[in-house]
Coordinates of C-alpha atoms in Angstrom, one line a residue:
Chain O
X1 CA -22.5 -22.9 5.6
X2 CA -20.3 -20.1 4.8
X3 CA -21.2 -16.5 4.0
X4 CA -19.4 -14.6 1.2
X5 CA -19.4 -10.9 1.1
X6 CA -19.2 -9.8 -2.6
X7 CA -19.6 -6.6 -4.5
X8 CA -17.9 -3.9 -6.5
X9 CA -14.7 -2.3 -5.2
X10 CA -15.3 0.5 -2.6
X11 CA -18.9 -0.2 -1.8
X12 CA -18.2 -0.9 1.9
X13 CA -17.6 -4.7 2.0
X14 CA -14.8 -4.3 4.5
X15 CA -17.0 -2.1 6.7
X16 CA -19.7 -4.8 6.5
X17 CA -17.1 -7.5 7.5
X18 CA -15.9 -5.4 10.5
X19 CA -19.4 -4.9 11.7
X20 CA -20.5 -8.5 11.3
X21 CA -17.4 -10.2 12.8
X22 CA -15.8 -7.6 15.0
X23 CA -12.5 -8.5 13.4
X24 CA -10.5 -5.6 11.9
X25 CA -9.8 -5.3 8.2
X26 CA -8.8 -2.2 6.4
X27 CA -11.4 0.3 5.3
X28 CA -10.3 3.0 2.9
X29 CA -12.2 5.4 0.7
X30 CA -10.8 4.2 -2.6
X31 CA -11.3 1.1 -4.6
X32 CA -9.2 -2.0 -4.2
X33 CA -8.2 -2.0 -0.5
X34 CA -8.9 -5.7 -0.1
X35 CA -6.8 -7.6 -2.7
X36 CA -6.8 -10.8 -0.8
X37 CA -9.7 -12.4 1.0
X38 CA -10.1 -12.2 4.8
X39 CA -11.9 -14.7 6.9
X40 CA -13.8 -14.1 10.1
X41 CA -16.5 -15.6 12.2
X42 CA -20.0 -14.3 13.1
X43 CA -22.8 -15.5 15.3
X44 CA -25.9 -16.4 13.4
X45 CA -28.8 -17.6 15.5
X46 CA -26.5 -19.2 18.0
X47 CA -24.2 -20.8 15.5
X48 CA -20.7 -19.8 14.5
X49 CA -20.6 -19.1 10.7
X50 CA -17.5 -18.3 8.7
X51 CA -17.6 -15.1 6.8
X52 CA -15.3 -14.3 3.9
X53 CA -14.6 -10.7 2.7
X54 CA -14.0 -11.3 -1.0
X55 CA -12.0 -8.7 -3.0
X56 CA -14.0 -6.2 -5.0
X57 CA -15.2 -7.4 -8.4
X58 CA -17.2 -5.7 -11.1
X59 CA -18.2 -8.9 -12.8
X60 CA -17.4 -12.6 -12.7
X61 CA -15.7 -12.3 -16.0
X62 CA -12.5 -11.4 -14.3
X63 CA -10.0 -8.8 -15.5
X64 CA -7.5 -8.3 -12.8
X65 CA -6.0 -10.4 -10.1
X66 CA -8.3 -9.2 -7.4
X67 CA -11.3 -10.2 -9.5
X68 CA -9.7 -13.6 -10.2
X69 CA -9.4 -14.2 -6.5
X70 CA -13.1 -13.3 -6.1
X71 CA -14.2 -15.8 -8.7
X72 CA -12.1 -18.5 -7.2
X73 CA -13.5 -17.9 -3.8
X74 CA -17.0 -18.2 -5.2
X75 CA -16.2 -21.4 -7.0
X76 CA -14.5 -23.0 -4.1
X77 CA -17.4 -22.3 -1.8
X78 CA -20.4 -23.8 -3.5
X79 CA -22.3 -24.1 -0.2
X80 CA -22.2 -20.4 0.6
X81 CA -24.8 -17.7 1.0
X82 CA -23.6 -14.6 -0.8
X83 CA -24.3 -11.2 0.6
X84 CA -24.0 -9.0 -2.4
X85 CA -23.2 -5.4 -1.4
X86 CA -24.4 -2.8 -3.9
X87 CA -23.8 0.9 -4.0
X88 CA -27.4 2.0 -3.8
X89 CA -26.7 5.1 -5.8
X90 CA -25.6 2.9 -8.7
X91 CA -28.0 0.1 -8.5
X92 CA -27.8 -1.0 -12.1
X93 CA -24.1 -1.6 -12.1
X94 CA -24.4 -3.6 -8.9
X95 CA -27.3 -5.6 -10.1
X96 CA -25.1 -7.0 -12.9
X97 CA -22.9 -8.7 -10.5
X98 CA -25.8 -9.8 -8.3
X99 CA -27.5 -11.4 -11.3
X100 CA -24.4 -13.2 -12.3
X101 CA -24.1 -14.7 -8.9
X102 CA -27.9 -15.6 -8.8
X103 CA -27.5 -17.2 -12.3
X104 CA -24.8 -19.5 -11.0
X105 CA -27.3 -20.8 -8.5
X106 CA -26.2 -19.2 -5.2
X107 CA -28.6 -18.0 -2.6
X108 CA -28.2 -14.3 -2.4
X109 CA -29.1 -11.5 0.0
X110 CA -28.8 -8.1 -1.6
X111 CA -27.6 -5.1 0.5
X112 CA -28.3 -1.7 -0.9
X113 CA -25.4 0.0 0.9
X114 CA -24.6 3.7 1.1
X115 CA -28.4 4.3 1.5
X116 CA -27.6 7.7 2.9
X117 CA -25.9 8.7 -0.4
X118 CA -29.1 8.0 -2.3
X119 CA -30.9 10.5 -0.1
X120 CA -28.2 13.1 -0.8
X121 CA -28.5 12.4 -4.5
X122 CA -32.2 12.4 -4.4
X123 CA -32.5 8.8 -5.8
X124 CA -35.6 6.9 -4.8
X125 CA -35.5 3.0 -4.8
X126 CA -38.6 0.9 -4.2
X127 CA -37.0 -1.8 -2.1
X128 CA -40.1 -3.9 -1.8
X129 CA -40.7 -4.0 -5.4
X130 CA -37.1 -4.9 -6.1
X131 CA -37.4 -7.7 -3.6
X132 CA -40.5 -9.0 -5.3
X133 CA -38.9 -9.0 -8.8
X134 CA -35.6 -10.6 -7.7
X135 CA -37.2 -13.0 -5.4
X136 CA -34.3 -12.7 -2.8
X137 CA -34.2 -10.5 0.3
X138 CA -33.2 -6.8 -0.4
X139 CA -32.1 -4.7 2.5
X140 CA -31.3 -1.0 2.6
X141 CA -28.1 -0.4 4.7
X142 CA -25.7 2.3 5.7
X143 CA -22.7 0.3 6.9
X144 CA -20.8 3.3 8.5
X145 CA -23.7 4.0 10.9
X146 CA -24.9 0.3 11.1
X147 CA -28.4 1.0 9.8
X148 CA -30.2 -2.1 8.4
X149 CA -27.7 -4.6 9.8
X150 CA -30.1 -6.5 12.0
X151 CA -32.6 -6.9 9.2
X152 CA -29.8 -8.1 6.9
X153 CA -28.5 -10.7 9.3
X154 CA -32.1 -12.0 9.9
X155 CA -32.5 -12.5 6.1
X156 CA -29.4 -14.6 5.6
X157 CA -31.0 -17.9 6.6
X158 CA -34.2 -17.1 4.7
X159 CA -32.8 -16.8 1.2
X160 CA -32.7 -19.5 -1.4
X161 CA -31.5 -19.9 -5.0
X162 CA -33.8 -18.4 -7.6
X163 CA -34.0 -19.3 -11.3
X164 CA -33.1 -16.4 -13.5
X165 CA -36.1 -17.2 -15.8
X166 CA -38.4 -16.4 -12.9
X167 CA -36.8 -13.0 -12.4
X168 CA -37.2 -12.3 -16.1
X169 CA -40.9 -13.2 -15.7
X170 CA -41.3 -11.1 -12.6
X171 CA -39.7 -8.1 -14.4
X172 CA -42.5 -8.5 -16.9
X173 CA -40.7 -9.4 -20.0
X174 CA -40.5 -13.2 -20.4
X175 CA -41.0 -13.6 -24.2
X176 CA -39.3 -10.5 -25.5
X177 CA -36.2 -11.2 -23.4
X178 CA -36.1 -14.8 -24.8
X179 CA -36.5 -13.4 -28.3
X180 CA -33.8 -10.7 -28.0
X181 CA -31.4 -13.4 -26.9
Chain P
X1 CA -29.0 -21.2 -18.0
X2 CA -26.7 -18.1 -17.8
X3 CA -27.7 -15.0 -19.7
X4 CA -25.6 -13.2 -22.3
X5 CA -24.2 -9.8 -21.4
X6 CA -26.9 -8.0 -23.5
X7 CA -29.8 -10.1 -22.0
X8 CA -28.5 -9.3 -18.5
X9 CA -28.4 -5.6 -19.2
X10 CA -31.9 -5.8 -20.8
X11 CA -33.2 -7.3 -17.6
X12 CA -31.5 -4.8 -15.4
X13 CA -32.9 -2.0 -17.5
X14 CA -36.4 -3.5 -17.0
X15 CA -35.9 -3.9 -13.2
X16 CA -34.5 -0.5 -12.6
X17 CA -37.2 1.2 -14.6
X18 CA -39.8 -0.2 -12.2
X19 CA -37.9 0.4 -9.0
X20 CA -35.5 3.3 -9.3
X21 CA -36.4 6.9 -9.6
X22 CA -33.9 9.7 -10.1
X23 CA -34.9 13.0 -8.6
X24 CA -33.5 16.4 -9.6
X25 CA -29.8 16.4 -8.6
X26 CA -28.5 19.4 -6.7
X27 CA -25.0 20.5 -7.0
X28 CA -23.5 20.5 -3.6
X29 CA -20.5 22.0 -2.0
X30 CA -18.9 18.5 -1.9
X31 CA -19.3 18.3 -5.7
X32 CA -17.7 21.7 -6.1
X33 CA -14.7 20.7 -4.1
X34 CA -14.5 17.4 -5.9
X35 CA -14.3 19.1 -9.2
X36 CA -11.7 21.7 -8.1
X37 CA -9.4 18.9 -7.1
X38 CA -9.5 17.0 -10.4
X39 CA -9.4 19.8 -12.9
X40 CA -5.7 20.3 -13.8
X41 CA -5.8 24.1 -13.5
X42 CA -7.0 24.0 -9.9
X43 CA -6.1 20.4 -9.1
X44 CA -2.4 20.7 -9.6
X45 CA -1.9 23.6 -7.1
X46 CA -4.1 21.6 -4.6
X47 CA -2.0 18.5 -5.1
X48 CA 1.2 20.4 -4.5
X49 CA -0.3 21.9 -1.4
X50 CA -1.4 18.6 -0.1
X51 CA 2.0 17.0 -0.8
X52 CA 3.8 19.9 0.8
X53 CA 1.5 19.7 3.9
X54 CA 2.1 16.0 4.0
X55 CA 5.9 16.5 4.0
X56 CA 6.0 19.4 6.4
X57 CA 3.9 17.4 8.9
X58 CA 6.2 14.4 8.4
X59 CA 9.4 16.5 9.1
X60 CA 8.0 18.6 11.9
X61 CA 6.1 15.9 13.8
X62 CA 8.5 13.0 13.3
X63 CA 11.8 14.7 12.7
X64 CA 11.8 17.9 14.7
X65 CA 9.4 17.2 17.5
X66 CA 10.0 13.6 18.4
X67 CA 13.4 12.5 17.0
X68 CA 15.5 15.7 17.4
X69 CA 13.5 17.2 20.3
X70 CA 13.3 14.2 22.4
X71 CA 14.7 10.9 21.2
X72 CA 18.2 12.1 20.2
X73 CA 18.7 13.6 23.6
X74 CA 17.3 10.6 25.4
X75 CA 19.5 8.1 23.5
X76 CA 22.8 10.1 23.1
X77 CA 22.8 11.9 26.5
X78 CA 21.3 9.3 28.8
X79 CA 20.9 5.8 27.3
X80 CA 24.3 5.5 25.6
X81 CA 26.5 6.9 28.5
X82 CA 24.5 4.9 31.0
X83 CA 25.1 1.6 29.0
X84 CA 28.7 2.5 28.5
X85 CA 29.1 2.9 32.2
X86 CA 27.2 -0.2 33.4
X87 CA 27.6 -2.8 30.6
X88 CA 30.3 -5.4 31.4
X89 CA 33.3 -5.7 29.1
X90 CA 34.2 -2.3 28.0
X91 CA 35.7 -0.9 24.8
X92 CA 37.5 -3.5 22.8
X93 CA 35.5 -6.4 24.2
X94 CA 33.8 -8.2 21.3
X95 CA 30.5 -8.8 23.1
X96 CA 30.4 -5.2 24.4
X97 CA 31.1 -4.1 20.8
X98 CA 28.2 -6.0 19.5
X99 CA 25.7 -4.9 22.1
X100 CA 26.8 -1.4 23.0
X101 CA 29.7 0.3 21.3
X102 CA 32.2 -0.8 18.7
X103 CA 34.1 2.5 19.0
X104 CA 36.3 3.8 16.2
X105 CA 39.9 4.5 15.5
X106 CA 41.0 8.1 16.0
X107 CA 44.7 8.9 15.6
X108 CA 45.5 5.2 16.0
X109 CA 43.5 4.9 19.3
X110 CA 40.2 3.2 19.8
X111 CA 37.8 5.8 21.2
X112 CA 34.3 5.5 22.5
X113 CA 31.4 6.8 20.4
X114 CA 29.4 9.8 21.6
X115 CA 26.2 9.2 19.6
X116 CA 23.9 6.3 18.7
X117 CA 24.6 6.5 15.0
X118 CA 28.3 5.7 15.5
X119 CA 28.1 3.2 18.4
X120 CA 26.7 0.5 16.3
X121 CA 25.5 -1.9 19.1
X122 CA 22.3 -3.8 19.1
X123 CA 21.1 -2.0 22.2
X124 CA 22.3 1.5 21.1
X125 CA 22.1 2.0 17.3
X126 CA 19.6 -0.9 16.9
X127 CA 17.1 0.5 19.3
X128 CA 17.7 4.1 18.4
X129 CA 17.1 3.5 14.7
X130 CA 13.7 1.7 15.4
X131 CA 12.3 3.6 18.3
X132 CA 14.2 6.8 18.2
X133 CA 13.7 7.7 14.5
X134 CA 11.8 5.3 12.4
X135 CA 8.8 4.6 14.6
X136 CA 7.9 8.3 14.6
X137 CA 8.4 8.7 10.8
X138 CA 6.1 5.7 10.2
X139 CA 3.4 7.0 12.6
X140 CA 3.5 10.5 11.0
X141 CA 3.3 9.0 7.5
X142 CA 0.5 6.6 8.2
X143 CA -1.6 9.2 10.0
X144 CA -1.5 11.5 7.0
X145 CA -1.9 8.6 4.6
X146 CA -5.0 7.3 6.5
X147 CA -6.5 10.8 6.4
X148 CA -6.0 11.1 2.7
X149 CA -7.3 7.6 2.1
X150 CA -10.5 8.1 4.1
X151 CA -11.3 11.5 2.8
X152 CA -11.0 10.0 -0.7
X153 CA -8.2 12.2 -2.1
X154 CA -6.0 9.5 -3.6
X155 CA -8.2 8.6 -6.6
X156 CA -8.2 12.3 -7.5
X157 CA -4.4 12.4 -7.4
X158 CA -4.6 9.3 -9.6
X159 CA -6.7 11.3 -12.2
X160 CA -4.2 14.2 -12.1
X161 CA -1.1 12.1 -12.7
X162 CA -2.7 9.8 -15.2
X163 CA -1.2 11.4 -18.3
X164 CA 2.3 11.3 -17.0
X165 CA 2.1 7.7 -15.8
X166 CA 0.8 6.6 -19.2
X167 CA 4.2 7.5 -20.6
X168 CA 5.8 4.8 -18.5
X169 CA 3.2 2.1 -19.3
X170 CA 1.1 2.6 -16.2
X171 CA -1.9 4.6 -15.4
X172 CA -3.0 7.1 -12.8
X173 CA -4.0 4.4 -10.3
X174 CA -0.3 3.3 -10.1
X175 CA 0.0 6.3 -7.7
X176 CA -1.7 4.2 -5.0
X177 CA 0.9 1.5 -4.9
X178 CA 3.6 4.2 -5.2
X179 CA 2.2 6.2 -2.3
X180 CA 1.8 3.0 -0.2
X181 CA 5.4 2.0 -0.9
X182 CA 6.6 5.3 0.4
X183 CA 5.3 4.0 3.8
X184 CA 6.6 0.5 3.3
X185 CA 7.4 -1.3 0.1
X186 CA 5.6 -4.4 1.2
X187 CA 2.0 -3.1 1.0
X188 CA 3.0 -1.3 -2.1
X189 CA 4.0 -4.5 -3.9
X190 CA 0.8 -6.2 -2.7
X191 CA -1.3 -3.3 -4.0
X192 CA -0.1 -3.9 -7.5
X193 CA -2.7 -6.7 -7.7
X194 CA -5.2 -4.2 -8.8
X195 CA -3.2 -3.5 -12.0
X196 CA -4.7 -5.4 -15.0
X197 CA -1.8 -6.9 -16.9
X198 CA 1.4 -8.8 -16.1
X199 CA 3.3 -6.1 -17.9
X200 CA 1.9 -3.4 -15.6
X201 CA 2.6 -5.4 -12.5
X202 CA 6.1 -6.1 -13.6
X203 CA 6.8 -2.5 -14.3
X204 CA 5.2 -1.4 -11.1
X205 CA 7.0 -3.9 -8.8
X206 CA 10.3 -3.2 -10.5
X207 CA 10.1 0.5 -10.2
X208 CA 8.8 0.4 -6.7
X209 CA 11.5 -1.9 -5.4
X210 CA 14.2 0.2 -7.0
X211 CA 13.2 3.9 -6.9
X212 CA 10.7 4.2 -4.1
X213 CA 12.3 4.6 -0.7
X214 CA 10.2 3.5 2.3
X215 CA 9.1 5.6 5.3
X216 CA 11.7 4.1 7.6
X217 CA 14.4 5.1 5.2
X218 CA 13.0 8.5 4.5
X219 CA 12.8 9.1 8.2
X220 CA 16.4 8.4 8.8
X221 CA 17.5 10.3 5.6
X222 CA 15.5 13.3 6.8
X223 CA 17.3 13.1 10.1
X224 CA 20.8 12.7 8.7
X225 CA 20.8 14.9 5.5
X226 CA 17.7 17.1 5.6
X227 CA 19.4 19.6 3.3
X228 CA 19.7 17.0 0.6
X229 CA 16.2 15.6 0.6
X230 CA 15.0 17.7 -2.4
X231 CA 17.9 16.5 -4.5
X232 CA 17.5 12.9 -3.5
X233 CA 13.8 12.8 -4.3
X234 CA 14.4 14.6 -7.6
X235 CA 17.1 12.0 -8.5
X236 CA 14.8 9.1 -7.6
X237 CA 11.8 10.6 -9.5
X238 CA 13.9 11.1 -12.6
X239 CA 15.0 7.4 -12.3
X240 CA 11.5 6.2 -11.7
X241 CA 10.1 8.1 -14.8
X242 CA 13.2 7.6 -17.0
X243 CA 13.6 3.9 -16.5
X244 CA 9.8 3.4 -16.5
X245 CA 9.8 5.0 -19.9
X246 CA 12.5 2.7 -21.2
X247 CA 11.1 -0.5 -19.6
X248 CA 7.7 0.3 -21.1
X249 CA 9.3 0.4 -24.5
X250 CA 11.2 -2.9 -24.2
X251 CA 8.9 -5.1 -22.1
X252 CA 6.3 -6.9 -24.2
X253 CA 2.6 -6.8 -23.2
X254 CA -0.2 -4.4 -23.0
X255 CA -0.9 -1.4 -20.8
X256 CA -4.7 -1.0 -21.0
X257 CA -6.6 2.1 -19.9
X258 CA -8.2 1.9 -16.5
X259 CA -11.8 2.9 -15.8
X260 CA -11.8 3.9 -12.3
X261 CA -14.4 5.1 -9.8
X262 CA -13.7 8.3 -8.1
X263 CA -15.5 8.0 -4.8
X264 CA -17.2 10.9 -3.2
X265 CA -15.4 12.9 -0.5
X266 CA -16.2 11.6 2.9
X267 CA -15.6 12.7 6.5
X268 CA -12.9 10.5 7.9
X269 CA -14.1 8.5 11.0
X270 CA -11.7 8.8 13.9
X271 CA -12.1 5.2 15.0
X272 CA -11.1 3.9 11.6
X273 CA -8.1 6.2 11.4
X274 CA -6.9 5.0 14.8
X275 CA -7.3 1.3 14.1
X276 CA -5.6 1.6 10.7
X277 CA -2.7 3.5 12.3
X278 CA -2.4 0.8 14.9
X279 CA -2.6 -2.1 12.5
X280 CA 0.0 -0.7 10.1
X281 CA 2.4 0.5 12.8
X282 CA 2.3 -2.8 14.7
X283 CA 2.8 -4.7 11.4
X284 CA 5.8 -2.5 10.7
X285 CA 7.4 -3.0 14.2
X286 CA 6.9 -6.8 13.8
X287 CA 9.0 -6.8 10.6
X288 CA 11.4 -4.0 11.4
X289 CA 12.5 -4.8 15.0
X290 CA 13.9 -8.4 14.4
X291 CA 15.5 -7.4 11.1
X292 CA 17.2 -4.3 12.4
X293 CA 18.6 -6.1 15.5
X294 CA 19.7 -9.0 13.4
X295 CA 21.3 -6.6 10.9
X296 CA 23.2 -5.0 13.8
X297 CA 24.5 -8.3 15.0
X298 CA 25.6 -9.5 11.5
X299 CA 27.3 -6.3 10.6
X300 CA 28.7 -6.0 14.1
X301 CA 30.3 -9.4 13.8
X302 CA 31.7 -8.7 10.4
X303 CA 33.2 -5.5 11.8
X304 CA 35.0 -7.2 14.8
X305 CA 38.8 -7.0 14.3
X306 CA 38.9 -10.7 15.3
X307 CA 36.8 -11.5 12.2
X308 CA 37.9 -8.7 9.9
X309 CA 35.3 -9.5 7.2
X310 CA 34.3 -5.9 6.7
X311 CA 37.8 -4.6 6.2
X312 CA 38.4 -7.4 3.7
X313 CA 35.3 -6.6 1.8
X314 CA 36.1 -2.9 1.8
X315 CA 39.6 -3.6 0.4
X316 CA 38.2 -6.1 -2.3
X317 CA 35.1 -4.1 -3.4
X318 CA 36.5 -0.7 -2.6
X319 CA 38.3 -0.1 -6.0
X320 CA 35.1 -1.0 -7.9
X321 CA 32.9 1.2 -5.7
X322 CA 35.4 4.0 -6.0
X323 CA 35.9 3.9 -9.7
X324 CA 32.3 3.1 -10.8
X325 CA 30.2 5.0 -8.3
X326 CA 32.8 7.3 -6.8
X327 CA 32.1 6.3 -3.2
X328 CA 34.8 5.1 -0.7
X329 CA 35.2 1.4 0.2
X330 CA 33.8 1.9 3.6
X331 CA 30.3 2.2 2.1
X332 CA 30.5 -1.5 1.8
X333 CA 29.2 -2.0 5.3
X334 CA 26.0 0.1 4.9
X335 CA 25.4 -1.6 1.6
X336 CA 25.6 -5.0 3.3
X337 CA 23.3 -3.9 6.2
X338 CA 20.9 -2.6 3.5
X339 CA 20.2 -6.1 2.4
X340 CA 18.4 -6.5 5.7
X341 CA 17.1 -3.0 6.5
X342 CA 17.5 0.2 4.6
X343 CA 16.9 2.4 7.7
X344 CA 19.7 0.7 9.5
X345 CA 22.0 1.1 6.5
X346 CA 21.3 4.8 6.2
X347 CA 22.0 5.1 9.9
X348 CA 25.4 3.5 9.4
X349 CA 26.1 6.1 6.7
X350 CA 25.5 8.6 9.5
X351 CA 28.3 7.0 11.5
X352 CA 30.7 7.3 8.5
X353 CA 29.7 10.9 8.0
X354 CA 30.4 11.7 11.7
X355 CA 33.9 10.3 11.1
X356 CA 34.3 12.7 8.2
X357 CA 35.6 10.3 5.6
X358 CA 33.1 11.3 2.9
X359 CA 32.6 14.4 0.8
X360 CA 29.1 15.9 0.5
X361 CA 28.7 14.4 -3.0
X362 CA 29.8 11.0 -1.8
X363 CA 27.2 11.2 0.9
X364 CA 24.6 12.0 -1.6
X365 CA 25.6 9.2 -4.0
X366 CA 25.7 6.7 -1.2
X367 CA 22.3 7.6 0.0
X368 CA 20.8 7.3 -3.5
X369 CA 22.7 4.0 -4.0
X370 CA 21.3 2.7 -0.8
X371 CA 17.8 3.5 -2.0
X372 CA 18.2 1.8 -5.4
X373 CA 20.7 -1.1 -5.2
X374 CA 18.4 -3.7 -3.6
X375 CA 14.9 -3.9 -2.1
X376 CA 15.1 -4.9 1.6
X377 CA 15.0 -8.6 2.4
X378 CA 11.2 -8.6 3.3
X379 CA 10.3 -7.0 0.0
X380 CA 12.6 -9.3 -1.9
X381 CA 10.8 -12.3 -0.4
X382 CA 7.5 -10.8 -1.3
X383 CA 8.6 -10.3 -4.9
X384 CA 9.5 -14.0 -5.2
X385 CA 6.0 -14.8 -4.0
X386 CA 4.1 -12.2 -6.1
X387 CA 5.9 -12.5 -9.4
X388 CA 6.1 -15.4 -11.8
X389 CA 9.8 -16.7 -12.1
X390 CA 10.3 -15.2 -15.5
X391 CA 9.2 -11.8 -14.2
X392 CA 11.1 -12.1 -11.0
X393 CA 14.4 -12.7 -12.9
X394 CA 13.4 -9.9 -15.2
X395 CA 12.9 -7.6 -12.2
X396 CA 16.3 -8.5 -10.7
X397 CA 18.1 -8.2 -14.0
X398 CA 16.6 -4.8 -14.6
X399 CA 17.5 -3.8 -11.0
X400 CA 21.2 -4.7 -11.6
X401 CA 21.3 -2.8 -14.9
X402 CA 19.4 0.2 -13.5
X403 CA 21.7 0.4 -10.4
X404 CA 24.9 0.2 -12.5
X405 CA 23.8 2.6 -15.2
X406 CA 22.1 5.1 -12.9
X407 CA 24.8 4.9 -10.2
X408 CA 27.5 5.4 -12.8
X409 CA 25.5 8.3 -14.4
X410 CA 25.3 10.1 -11.1
X411 CA 29.1 9.7 -10.7
X412 CA 29.6 11.1 -14.3
X413 CA 27.3 14.1 -13.6
X414 CA 29.3 14.7 -10.4
X415 CA 32.5 14.7 -12.3
X416 CA 31.2 17.1 -14.9
X417 CA 30.0 19.4 -12.1
X418 CA 33.4 19.1 -10.5
X419 CA 32.0 17.9 -7.2
X420 CA 32.7 14.2 -7.4

């Protein structure tokens, strides 16, 4: 099993990577620091698991070389669990990528990172409800301080692939979504 | 079954309506600062202040405090005389010349050097260039850079310069590879991967490798010709924008608009700054030290009277260098060293200046030529790796044309001003 860290540019994937593996990769406060992937190892329930820091991507329909690398990484590692890191203050945009990955049949754990920023911006997110609708673990994290990491790691082994139809149903719009398509 | 783009957004809309709630948003001090730094009227003065602060720190910390205040004295007054007294061989011995001091001819007599720019041995000039000058410049640069990065200022700078950079087929975000390249061209070239099209990457890599001097080179230039730095940067900036404008017109392909996130300002974390500084500086030393020392050996061997290669090259290429660029044949040796390391090459110019064989304008032209005529070997290797063959050949061809045209142009301007 491998773990892929995916998400938009500048949502804190590299901070995640550093926290989880203890290896040092660059963290910068601007998008696009990681243009190549970085590998590291982390302990997961007594087992060494490979963790890959994938370059930031907005979507799997790639437009630049960093995104191209991201899609390749995903396709080459079919047996991976994907930790999808979202900017919690911009959930909708992040969900787009998360859904794309779920649709491709990967088991996903969603990290709502920069949780502290949502408080600054007065944004309320119902994590439990989001988890119920998506059917995959959703964890609120603040990577810089380390909040939520223990919970995140404990969820990695629990997650499983989810059918997108089920998410549509959970969101309460089965028929209308099918019709609009 | 995968959803269509619309279906996916429909679904996200439905999910977020049930789970996300936006409260009233308060305008904070952070937002106010963020706005001040992107609006042109207030943003431009801020940008100028930031860059000026950056440059002052670079000069004062690296140049004045460490290099002039400490390292020059250590190397010239203690290290060099000590080596000259204890190293076996003595002036005129080939091995001594390679390792410690090649000396130079004054009134027909071979005399010992009295500073580490002139001596040109592996243990003197080689070590002095890396540890006496360049290391401090790199440290100062990356410290300031890491601060700007982590605060989140760079994307704001990108927004400000967006309009200008569009004229040369790039967009504001190209400021990031450019700024990185000012530290070292290698990460600069790598960072072009975030640009969208092949055309943009080609333009950026070509302009970077020609017109953006690296931190090592800037550190040495600042030490040797501080009074010329303004003119040198102006000349390079004109070249960058001018040739960018022309290349944008003749290179086929698209330069799309970028839609970029401007992240919020954040307080830099000390630990992160220190670790970045450490990674970047150690990476730099790993590349620089072997190349500088190797460069010293190669150039030293070519200089040996028993080999005579440098004199031969100076005689052969001298007339061309003199008539086209207006610089003396002796500049051949720094130009050759520059294939390996630019900092070393500029250091060698320092040696020539000490001997007084160049006019001020020739020094200026040589320094600019050294910046533009070839990317260092490490960058060159990376260009082969990063670019497709067609683009690589294009880059090299543009490089040759730009160097000949621009170098010649500088000479012409010098003639018209009556200083060449």
